[in-house]
Amino acid sequence: MSRYLITAALPYANGPVHIGHLAGCYLPADIYVRYLRMKGEDVKFICGSDEHGVPITIKARQLGITPQDVVDKYHAIMRDAFFQFGISFDHYSRTSAPIHHQTASEFFKTLYDKGVFVEEITQQFYDEEAKQFLADRYITGTCPRCGYENAYGDQCENCGASLNPTDLINPKSKLSGKTPVLKPTKNWFLPMDKIQQSKEFQEYIKRFDNWKPNIKGQCASWLNEGLQPRAMTRDLDWGVKVPLPDAEGKVLYVWFDAPIGYISATKEFLTADWEKYWKNQPDKKDNPTLIHFIGKDNIVFHAIIFPMMLMTHGGYVLPENVPANEFLNLEGDKISTSRNWAVWLHEYLQDFPGREDELRYVLTSIAPETKDSEFTWKDFQARVNNELCAIVGNYVNRVVVLTNKYFAGDLNTSSAVESHPYQKEMDELFQRYTKAMNNYQFREAQSCAVEVARIGNKYLTEKEPWKKYDASNAESVAETRTVLINCFSIIAQMGLLFKPFVPRTAEKIFNLLNIAADKQIWTNKVNLAKVDDFMDLHKIKINTSSVILYQKIEDEQIEKQIQKLLEKKTMNQQPSAPSEEAVKAQMAETTFDDFSKMDIRVATILEAERVPKTDKLLKLLLDTGIDKRTVVSGIAAYYEPEKIIGQKVVMLANLAPRKIKGIESKGMILMAENEKGELSFITPQKEIITNGSTVK
RNA sequence: GGCGAGGUAGCUCAGGUGGUUAGAGCGCAGGAUUCAUAACCCUGAGGUCGGGGGUUCAAUUCCCCCCUUCGCUACCA
């Protein structure tokens, strides 16, 4: 028996869980864990809410409540939805738990004492009015890449660029709306560049060879570019306090503390025994196997940074595999929490009560294992109706109905039971299934389970007891009994294959056949003797007139869901629907004096060309009325160079010159921008306005 | 622009260290059947495996170029 510690990414506690999270991470993790348990392995499945970090503090501020209120709310929603859906965590914790603060704090202190960190004083934005340093997410400004005005200091949500706060144009503090100033502050960096060179790390990355191509490729890409030191502390007051005397007002970087959440949750759950699931054991063969299930957005943290932390700490095992999935799209569009384009788990559970297995089944059949995939409601309906109802559910019901019809539900017999002619195919399916499961190919494995039902249907159709059964002929009765016994044996084996995927269905099947929990043990090879041990083939008795495992999904239900989504889409597209994200709040007050320092004037574009090797930049020659000058502008996504010659524009003329891609840019074109970050020139309306006319 | 992963039947996806007729499910067409949730079972039609070049006796599979989708990354005063 091997020991496993399986984790699923800690969901961030600032919003509920949607089907993309499930298909990408929680469902595959749960399936794998249930498979390991079925094999009789010693496995612990750990997860919890990730409750630190800046977005939560922003959300709290917006709602006028404390960060703790925010995380309390979403922690409860997520935990309840997960458990109702059947994600079988052994323990679901949270990073605001005291034991987590203690564990993360100690972990940091150990690395500090070992001299792992590099202390560095850097210039960070500081809000003089709020008297605090600003984390990346607390700074907004114009995205230098796409021109989106509400980009965050770490990332632009419009174009997805990852940024440094100092990259932002016109940075503003989210606290006061004022322009922040740069001020020195001390932080502790993980020298990932050095650790990358270490023998131990080089040894560790060899195991990437066995990982899925998408992850291996992404990691190789990071490693080839060379890793950079990364700050493991932040100037913020929400999180785990940095356990050092000179670290007032600093907390651990959320990505430092979050993965430690896996450890603290294990501690909380197992108390004294936790180390058996995390640490190297005296005898190497007793070492636990650590596997992280995540979505592809987390690869670098789980495959590289966290292992580096574990490695430099010492004593811990490193992840054996990080099976990350790609993204799930929804009805042709990317799932987006901020645009509310999602199917939320807690809403599904309400709209489809008792239909958890149906969603589990469909999400597994379309899981983005090797590439992005797509969920549509029509497809959901088709898969439930054509596969679960028609093939699986219908098969079980026909066997039950026939048994009642010819044997009043009792197949009890003392004569020997012959195997059916498809046992070889079944055996092959079990082997295919095992191989797929071991390689994290869950869609393939699940299809093996459906395949079993197809075999059953085929067998039944070939034997056609409804034609051959003759109550007055003992031989015919015996043969029919054998056929039905075999049909039940196929059902039982199907239950085993289905158990990790649709646990409630499996439960119903095992209840129907009175198969005790201690018999539901996986075997990767089947034959009659094994099946007979698994379930007593001589004593099959059922006491139900029919078994409907799955109900059809009606057109109206699907229409309703599609309608729900269309409404969301309409709301998203209405430019007049102002939401907090869409329309920028008014900035802090300024003075006429400040405004009049701007030399804003009209100019005409004389020449325009793309800046080579860039996506966004145009090099423009402008006639400003006073001179002809070069300006580089990030508008290539919205204007083609040939088409803007002669275009009148408004520009800021006295902006300090700056070199961009080696070109000296003297000024800045002013652009109007909508909430999507789309840009437009601002053009004077009358011909009397000529080059050099001022704007005031 | 650089890097990574994809582009295979109408749809959702498998597969391939180069080698006889390229696979599955759904959908579609035809047949058979009635135990069953109009379900099951059988048969069939459908693809120059993103495009173009090259290497080879032979390429969908190897090499080069291009187009395209997704992600990471650079440039936007």
CSV table of N, CA, C and O in Angstrom, one decimal, chain A residues 395-397 399-400 452 486-496 509-510 512-513:
chain,number,residue,atom,x,y,z
A,395,TYR,N,-29.9,0.3,-19.9
A,395,TYR,CA,-29.4,-1.1,-19.8
A,395,TYR,C,-29.8,-1.7,-18.4
A,395,TYR,O,-30.3,-2.8,-18.3
A,396,VAL,N,-29.5,-1.0,-17.4
A,396,VAL,CA,-29.7,-1.5,-16.0
A,396,VAL,C,-31.2,-1.7,-15.9
A,396,VAL,O,-31.6,-2.8,-15.4
A,397,ASN,N,-32.0,-0.8,-16.4
A,397,ASN,CA,-33.5,-1.0,-16.2
A,397,ASN,C,-34.0,-2.2,-17.0
A,397,ASN,O,-34.9,-2.9,-16.5
A,399,VAL,N,-32.5,-4.9,-17.6
A,399,VAL,CA,-32.2,-6.2,-16.9
A,399,VAL,C,-33.1,-6.3,-15.7
A,399,VAL,O,-33.6,-7.4,-15.4
A,400,VAL,N,-33.3,-5.3,-14.9
A,400,VAL,CA,-34.2,-5.3,-13.8
A,400,VAL,C,-35.6,-5.7,-14.1
A,400,VAL,O,-36.2,-6.6,-13.5
A,452,VAL,N,-18.8,-0.7,-21.2
A,452,VAL,CA,-19.3,-1.9,-20.5
A,452,VAL,C,-20.8,-2.0,-20.7
A,452,VAL,O,-21.3,-3.1,-21.0
A,486,ASN,N,-25.5,-13.0,-15.8
A,486,ASN,CA,-24.3,-12.4,-16.5
A,486,ASN,C,-24.6,-10.9,-16.6
A,486,ASN,O,-23.7,-10.1,-16.5
A,487,CYS,N,-25.8,-10.6,-17.0
A,487,CYS,CA,-26.1,-9.1,-17.1
A,487,CYS,C,-25.9,-8.4,-15.8
A,487,CYS,O,-25.4,-7.3,-15.9
A,488,PHE,N,-26.2,-9.0,-14.7
A,488,PHE,CA,-26.0,-8.3,-13.4
A,488,PHE,C,-24.5,-8.3,-13.1
A,488,PHE,O,-24.0,-7.3,-12.6
A,489,SER,N,-23.8,-9.3,-13.5
A,489,SER,CA,-22.3,-9.2,-13.3
A,489,SER,C,-21.7,-8.1,-14.1
A,489,SER,O,-20.8,-7.4,-13.6
A,490,ILE,N,-22.3,-7.9,-15.3
A,490,ILE,CA,-21.8,-6.8,-16.1
A,490,ILE,C,-22.1,-5.5,-15.4
A,490,ILE,O,-21.3,-4.5,-15.4
A,491,ILE,N,-23.3,-5.4,-14.9
A,491,ILE,CA,-23.7,-4.2,-14.2
A,491,ILE,C,-22.8,-3.9,-13.0
A,491,ILE,O,-22.4,-2.8,-12.8
A,492,ALA,N,-22.5,-4.9,-12.3
A,492,ALA,CA,-21.6,-4.7,-11.1
A,492,ALA,C,-20.2,-4.2,-11.5
A,492,ALA,O,-19.7,-3.4,-10.9
A,493,GLN,N,-19.7,-4.8,-12.6
A,493,GLN,CA,-18.4,-4.4,-13.0
A,493,GLN,C,-18.4,-3.0,-13.5
A,493,GLN,O,-17.5,-2.2,-13.4
A,494,MET,N,-19.5,-2.6,-14.2
A,494,MET,CA,-19.7,-1.3,-14.6
A,494,MET,C,-19.7,-0.3,-13.4
A,494,MET,O,-19.1,0.8,-13.5
A,495,GLY,N,-20.4,-0.8,-12.4
A,495,GLY,CA,-20.4,0.1,-11.2
A,495,GLY,C,-19.0,0.4,-10.6
A,495,GLY,O,-18.7,1.5,-10.2
A,496,LEU,N,-18.2,-0.6,-10.7
A,496,LEU,CA,-16.8,-0.5,-10.2
A,496,LEU,C,-16.1,0.6,-11.1
A,496,LEU,O,-15.4,1.5,-10.6
A,509,ILE,N,-26.1,1.3,-7.8
A,509,ILE,CA,-25.9,0.0,-8.4
A,509,ILE,C,-25.5,-1.0,-7.3
A,509,ILE,O,-26.0,-2.1,-7.3
A,510,PHE,N,-24.5,-0.6,-6.4
A,510,PHE,CA,-24.1,-1.5,-5.4
A,510,PHE,C,-25.2,-1.8,-4.4
A,510,PHE,O,-25.3,-2.9,-3.9
A,512,LEU,N,-28.4,-1.9,-5.2
A,512,LEU,CA,-29.3,-2.8,-5.9
A,512,LEU,C,-28.8,-4.2,-5.8
A,512,LEU,O,-29.6,-5.1,-5.6
A,513,LEU,N,-27.5,-4.4,-5.8
A,513,LEU,CA,-26.9,-5.8,-5.8
A,513,LEU,C,-26.4,-6.2,-4.5
A,513,LEU,O,-25.8,-7.2,-4.4
